[in-house]
């Protein structure tokens, strides 16, 4: 399984799950993706680390309801200097929710929002470099922002996170920009201004699978639900599901 020592600056480097039921969530993802999970301890607020074949792949934290936020997966982008990154957020139409804070010796984190209102984490690596594996079954395979205020949002990531972007499509039916180009692309931004009223802009995560239909069926058996049934696409067979507490994620595997 290919490993990654660190993420390029501005690229997705970590994901974590905000869950009202950490025990149920751990059991679900461990079974679905072959992960193992371990608590980081009380000093880290009971944060849970997931691993795939012994390599860090994701995290989870307790949603105690105080924030009013639903259970969800979040994406963090790597920053060589979190303070500098966050200082540029407001100047480029974003908002700062959590100012940069040290997470002991592991690194420094912040939580911000882009001009379309999508929440994104900032991670300045210390000892924790982020996920060490991706692009394989049972690991993150793609990161996609469904953006409102598309042009301002793309400019935000270029200016705040130093993205070098490429327009993949500018047709009326699909406006899509990637971080990087071609096979080297690391994330995508899709114009989603036609999102249903009240549906927020958001980052979504695609997990890889060797068989999308089988993984969807297993997710249902484990207490999850289907949001969008599996369907072939130019990028593989895709599906949208939720885990038992309602956190949504996507699956991508080979087309049938």
Short mmCIF file of C-alpha atoms in Angstrom, two decimals:
data_model
loop_
_atom_site.label_atom_id
_atom_site.label_comp_id
_atom_site.label_asym_id
_atom_site.label_seq_id
_atom_site.Cartn_x
_atom_site.Cartn_y
_atom_site.Cartn_z
CA UNK A 1 0.00 0.00 0.00
CA UNK A 2 1.60 3.33 -1.06
CA UNK A 3 2.40 5.64 1.82
CA UNK A 4 2.68 9.42 2.08
CA UNK A 5 5.02 11.09 4.54
CA UNK A 6 3.40 14.52 4.36
CA UNK A 7 0.84 16.47 2.36
CA UNK A 8 1.74 19.25 -0.10
CA UNK A 9 0.95 22.69 1.27
CA UNK A 10 -2.74 23.50 0.75
CA UNK A 11 -3.72 19.90 0.01
CA UNK A 12 -6.13 17.75 2.02
CA UNK A 13 -4.08 16.17 4.79
CA UNK A 14 -6.58 14.83 7.34
CA UNK A 15 -10.23 13.96 7.81
CA UNK A 16 -12.23 13.47 10.95
CA UNK A 17 -15.70 12.49 11.97
CA UNK A 18 -17.94 14.46 14.34
CA UNK A 19 -20.21 11.79 15.84
CA UNK A 20 -22.84 11.58 18.56
CA UNK A 21 -22.04 7.88 19.08
CA UNK A 22 -18.30 7.20 18.84
CA UNK A 23 -18.63 3.52 19.77
CA UNK A 24 -21.18 2.81 17.04
CA UNK A 25 -19.18 4.82 14.52
CA UNK A 26 -15.97 2.99 15.32
CA UNK A 27 -17.67 -0.39 14.91
CA UNK A 28 -19.22 0.70 11.59
CA UNK A 29 -16.06 2.02 9.91
CA UNK A 30 -13.80 -0.68 11.31
CA UNK A 31 -16.04 -3.32 9.77
CA UNK A 32 -16.79 -1.45 6.53
CA UNK A 33 -13.26 -0.38 5.64
CA UNK A 34 -11.10 -2.77 7.65
CA UNK A 35 -9.90 0.00 9.95
CA UNK A 36 -8.72 -0.26 13.51
CA UNK A 37 -9.41 2.44 16.07
CA UNK A 38 -7.74 3.65 19.23
CA UNK A 39 -8.47 6.46 21.67
CA UNK A 40 -5.79 9.14 21.93
CA UNK A 41 -6.62 9.45 25.64
CA UNK A 42 -8.33 11.88 27.98
CA UNK A 43 -5.65 14.52 27.39
CA UNK A 44 -6.91 14.75 23.79
CA UNK A 45 -10.57 14.81 24.79
CA UNK A 46 -11.12 11.18 23.92
CA UNK A 47 -10.23 11.76 20.25
CA UNK A 48 -10.17 8.50 18.29
CA UNK A 49 -7.58 7.67 15.65
CA UNK A 50 -8.41 5.26 12.83
CA UNK A 51 -5.74 3.28 11.01
CA UNK A 52 -5.70 1.16 7.84
CA UNK A 53 -3.10 -1.62 7.94
CA UNK A 54 -1.41 0.25 10.78
CA UNK A 55 -1.25 3.58 8.93
CA UNK A 56 -3.17 6.69 10.14
CA UNK A 57 -6.15 7.36 7.92
CA UNK A 58 -8.79 9.40 9.84
CA UNK A 59 -9.99 10.56 13.23
CA UNK A 60 -13.22 10.96 15.18
CA UNK A 61 -14.45 13.16 18.01
CA UNK A 62 -17.56 13.22 20.17
CA UNK A 63 -20.45 15.45 19.10
CA UNK A 64 -22.04 16.37 22.42
CA UNK A 65 -24.73 18.50 20.77
CA UNK A 66 -23.47 21.77 22.23
CA UNK A 67 -22.58 23.22 18.82
CA UNK A 68 -25.89 22.32 17.24
CA UNK A 69 -24.03 20.78 14.32
CA UNK A 70 -25.09 17.45 12.80
CA UNK A 71 -22.77 14.48 12.62
CA UNK A 72 -20.44 15.00 9.69
CA UNK A 73 -17.05 14.31 8.12
CA UNK A 74 -14.59 17.23 7.89
CA UNK A 75 -11.55 17.89 5.71
CA UNK A 76 -8.34 19.64 6.81
CA UNK A 77 -5.90 21.36 4.46
CA UNK A 78 -2.19 21.44 5.19
CA UNK A 79 -0.56 24.76 6.07
CA UNK A 80 3.09 25.49 6.72
CA UNK A 81 2.01 28.46 8.88
CA UNK A 82 -1.52 28.27 10.28
CA UNK A 83 -1.38 31.79 11.73
CA UNK A 84 -0.54 33.28 8.33
CA UNK A 85 -3.19 31.19 6.58
CA UNK A 86 -5.90 32.19 9.04
CA UNK A 87 -4.89 35.86 8.90
CA UNK A 88 -5.68 35.80 5.16
CA UNK A 89 -9.14 34.26 5.58
CA UNK A 90 -11.18 37.38 6.41
CA UNK A 91 -9.37 39.45 3.79
CA UNK A 92 -10.56 37.00 1.14
CA UNK A 93 -14.22 36.73 2.09
CA UNK A 94 -14.04 33.90 4.63
CA UNK A 95 -14.75 33.60 8.33
CA UNK A 96 -12.72 32.27 11.25
CA UNK A 97 -14.57 29.93 13.61
CA UNK A 98 -11.65 28.62 15.66
CA UNK A 99 -8.42 30.62 15.85
CA UNK A 100 -5.14 28.71 15.50
CA UNK A 101 -4.49 26.58 18.55
CA UNK A 102 -1.72 24.17 19.46
CA UNK A 103 -2.67 20.51 19.81
CA UNK A 104 0.23 19.70 22.12
CA UNK A 105 3.17 18.51 20.04
CA UNK A 106 0.99 17.09 17.27
CA UNK A 107 0.50 20.35 15.37
CA UNK A 108 -1.62 23.47 15.18
CA UNK A 109 -5.24 23.60 14.01
CA UNK A 110 -7.88 26.15 13.08
CA UNK A 111 -11.41 26.02 11.67
CA UNK A 112 -12.52 28.52 9.03
CA UNK A 113 -15.20 28.97 6.40
CA UNK A 114 -14.78 29.94 2.76
CA UNK A 115 -16.86 32.67 1.00
CA UNK A 116 -19.60 30.16 0.16
CA UNK A 117 -19.94 29.10 3.79
CA UNK A 118 -18.24 25.70 3.59
CA UNK A 119 -16.29 24.81 6.71
CA UNK A 120 -12.67 23.72 6.30
CA UNK A 121 -9.99 22.79 8.80
CA UNK A 122 -6.44 24.11 8.75
CA UNK A 123 -3.66 21.81 9.97
CA UNK A 124 -0.04 22.81 10.52
CA UNK A 125 1.76 19.50 11.04
CA UNK A 126 3.91 18.83 14.04
CA UNK A 127 4.43 15.19 14.96
CA UNK A 128 1.11 14.39 13.29
CA UNK A 129 1.65 14.61 9.53
CA UNK A 130 -1.89 13.63 8.53
CA UNK A 131 -3.14 10.51 6.81
CA UNK A 132 -0.35 8.29 5.58
CA UNK A 133 -2.30 6.45 2.88
CA UNK A 134 -4.91 7.40 0.29
CA UNK A 135 -6.11 6.36 -3.14
CA UNK A 136 -6.66 2.74 -2.06
CA UNK A 137 -9.78 0.77 -1.10
CA UNK A 138 -10.80 1.68 2.43
CA UNK A 139 -8.98 5.02 2.35
CA UNK A 140 -9.84 8.55 1.16
CA UNK A 141 -9.74 8.68 -2.65
CA UNK A 142 -11.03 12.17 -3.50
CA UNK A 143 -12.00 15.43 -1.81
CA UNK A 144 -14.61 17.68 -3.41
CA UNK A 145 -16.06 21.03 -2.44
CA UNK A 146 -19.65 21.68 -3.47
CA UNK A 147 -19.39 25.43 -3.61
CA UNK A 148 -21.74 28.32 -3.52
CA UNK A 149 -20.26 31.60 -4.79
CA UNK A 150 -18.04 29.50 -7.05
CA UNK A 151 -15.65 32.09 -8.52
CA UNK A 152 -14.97 33.81 -5.19
CA UNK A 153 -14.52 30.42 -3.54
CA UNK A 154 -11.91 29.25 -6.06
CA UNK A 155 -10.06 32.55 -5.64
CA UNK A 156 -10.20 32.10 -1.86
CA UNK A 157 -8.36 28.77 -1.98
CA UNK A 158 -5.83 30.15 -4.45
CA UNK A 159 -5.03 33.15 -2.25
CA UNK A 160 -5.39 31.67 1.24
CA UNK A 161 -4.02 28.17 0.68
CA UNK A 162 -1.78 28.82 -2.30
CA UNK A 163 -3.64 26.52 -4.67
CA UNK A 164 -2.45 26.20 -8.24
CA UNK A 165 -5.68 25.41 -10.06
CA UNK A 166 -6.83 24.14 -13.39
CA UNK A 167 -10.30 24.55 -14.90
CA UNK A 168 -11.45 21.04 -15.75
CA UNK A 169 -14.83 22.12 -17.11
CA UNK A 170 -16.51 25.47 -17.68
CA UNK A 171 -19.69 24.25 -19.38
CA UNK A 172 -23.03 25.53 -18.07
CA UNK A 173 -23.93 22.05 -16.84
CA UNK A 174 -20.61 21.54 -15.03
CA UNK A 175 -18.17 24.14 -13.75
CA UNK A 176 -15.30 22.35 -12.04
CA UNK A 177 -11.82 23.42 -10.94
CA UNK A 178 -9.10 21.18 -9.53
CA UNK A 179 -6.15 21.67 -7.22
CA UNK A 180 -3.39 20.53 -9.55
CA UNK A 181 -4.11 18.97 -12.92
CA UNK A 182 -4.84 15.64 -14.53
CA UNK A 183 -3.74 12.56 -12.63
CA UNK A 184 -1.87 14.79 -10.17
CA UNK A 185 -5.00 16.64 -9.05
CA UNK A 186 -5.53 16.52 -5.28
CA UNK A 187 -9.03 17.99 -4.82
CA UNK A 188 -11.87 19.55 -6.77
CA UNK A 189 -14.32 22.45 -6.52
CA UNK A 190 -17.71 22.08 -8.20
CA UNK A 191 -20.08 24.96 -8.84
CA UNK A 192 -23.11 23.97 -6.79
CA UNK A 193 -25.04 27.22 -6.79
CA UNK A 194 -28.13 25.15 -7.69
CA UNK A 195 -28.00 23.34 -4.34
CA UNK A 196 -31.43 22.89 -2.83
CA UNK A 197 -32.51 25.87 -0.76
CA UNK A 198 -31.10 25.57 2.71
CA UNK A 199 -28.51 22.96 1.72
CA UNK A 200 -25.12 24.35 2.70
CA UNK A 201 -21.93 24.39 0.70
CA UNK A 202 -19.72 21.60 1.99
CA UNK A 203 -16.66 19.47 1.48
CA UNK A 204 -17.39 15.82 0.71
CA UNK A 205 -15.10 12.79 0.95
CA UNK A 206 -14.99 9.82 -1.42
CA UNK A 207 -13.69 6.57 0.05
CA UNK A 208 -12.30 3.95 -2.29
CA UNK A 209 -13.73 0.47 -2.61
CA UNK A 210 -13.03 -2.54 -4.80
CA UNK A 211 -16.79 -3.07 -5.25
CA UNK A 212 -19.16 -0.15 -4.76
CA UNK A 213 -22.34 -2.23 -4.74
CA UNK A 214 -20.99 -4.70 -2.19
CA UNK A 215 -19.80 -1.88 0.08
CA UNK A 216 -23.18 -0.14 -0.15
CA UNK A 217 -24.91 -3.39 0.79
CA UNK A 218 -22.54 -3.88 3.71
CA UNK A 219 -23.09 -0.28 4.89
CA UNK A 220 -26.84 -0.96 5.01
CA UNK A 221 -26.31 -4.20 6.97
CA UNK A 222 -24.19 -2.26 9.47
CA UNK A 223 -26.91 0.34 10.08
CA UNK A 224 -26.16 2.90 7.37
CA UNK A 225 -28.49 4.17 4.66
CA UNK A 226 -28.37 4.99 0.95
CA UNK A 227 -28.72 8.61 -0.17
CA UNK A 228 -27.85 8.08 -3.83
CA UNK A 229 -27.71 4.57 -5.30
CA UNK A 230 -24.56 3.32 -7.01
CA UNK A 231 -24.17 4.54 -10.59
CA UNK A 232 -21.42 4.30 -13.19
CA UNK A 233 -19.66 7.53 -14.14
CA UNK A 234 -16.54 8.65 -16.03
CA UNK A 235 -14.77 8.59 -12.64
CA UNK A 236 -15.94 5.17 -11.47
CA UNK A 237 -19.03 3.72 -9.86
CA UNK A 238 -20.20 6.25 -7.29
CA UNK A 239 -22.67 6.14 -4.42
CA UNK A 240 -23.66 8.34 -1.48
CA UNK A 241 -24.43 6.73 1.88
CA UNK A 242 -24.66 7.63 5.55
CA UNK A 243 -23.31 5.88 8.60
CA UNK A 244 -25.63 4.87 11.49
CA UNK A 245 -25.65 8.38 13.03
CA UNK A 246 -26.33 10.13 9.72
CA UNK A 247 -22.86 11.34 8.73
CA UNK A 248 -22.71 11.31 4.95
CA UNK A 249 -19.86 10.07 2.76
CA UNK A 250 -19.30 8.85 -0.77
CA UNK A 251 -17.94 5.67 -2.29
CA UNK A 252 -16.03 5.25 -5.54
CA UNK A 253 -14.95 2.02 -7.16
CA UNK A 254 -14.55 0.44 -10.60
CA UNK A 255 -17.49 0.70 -12.99
CA UNK A 256 -19.53 -2.42 -13.57
#
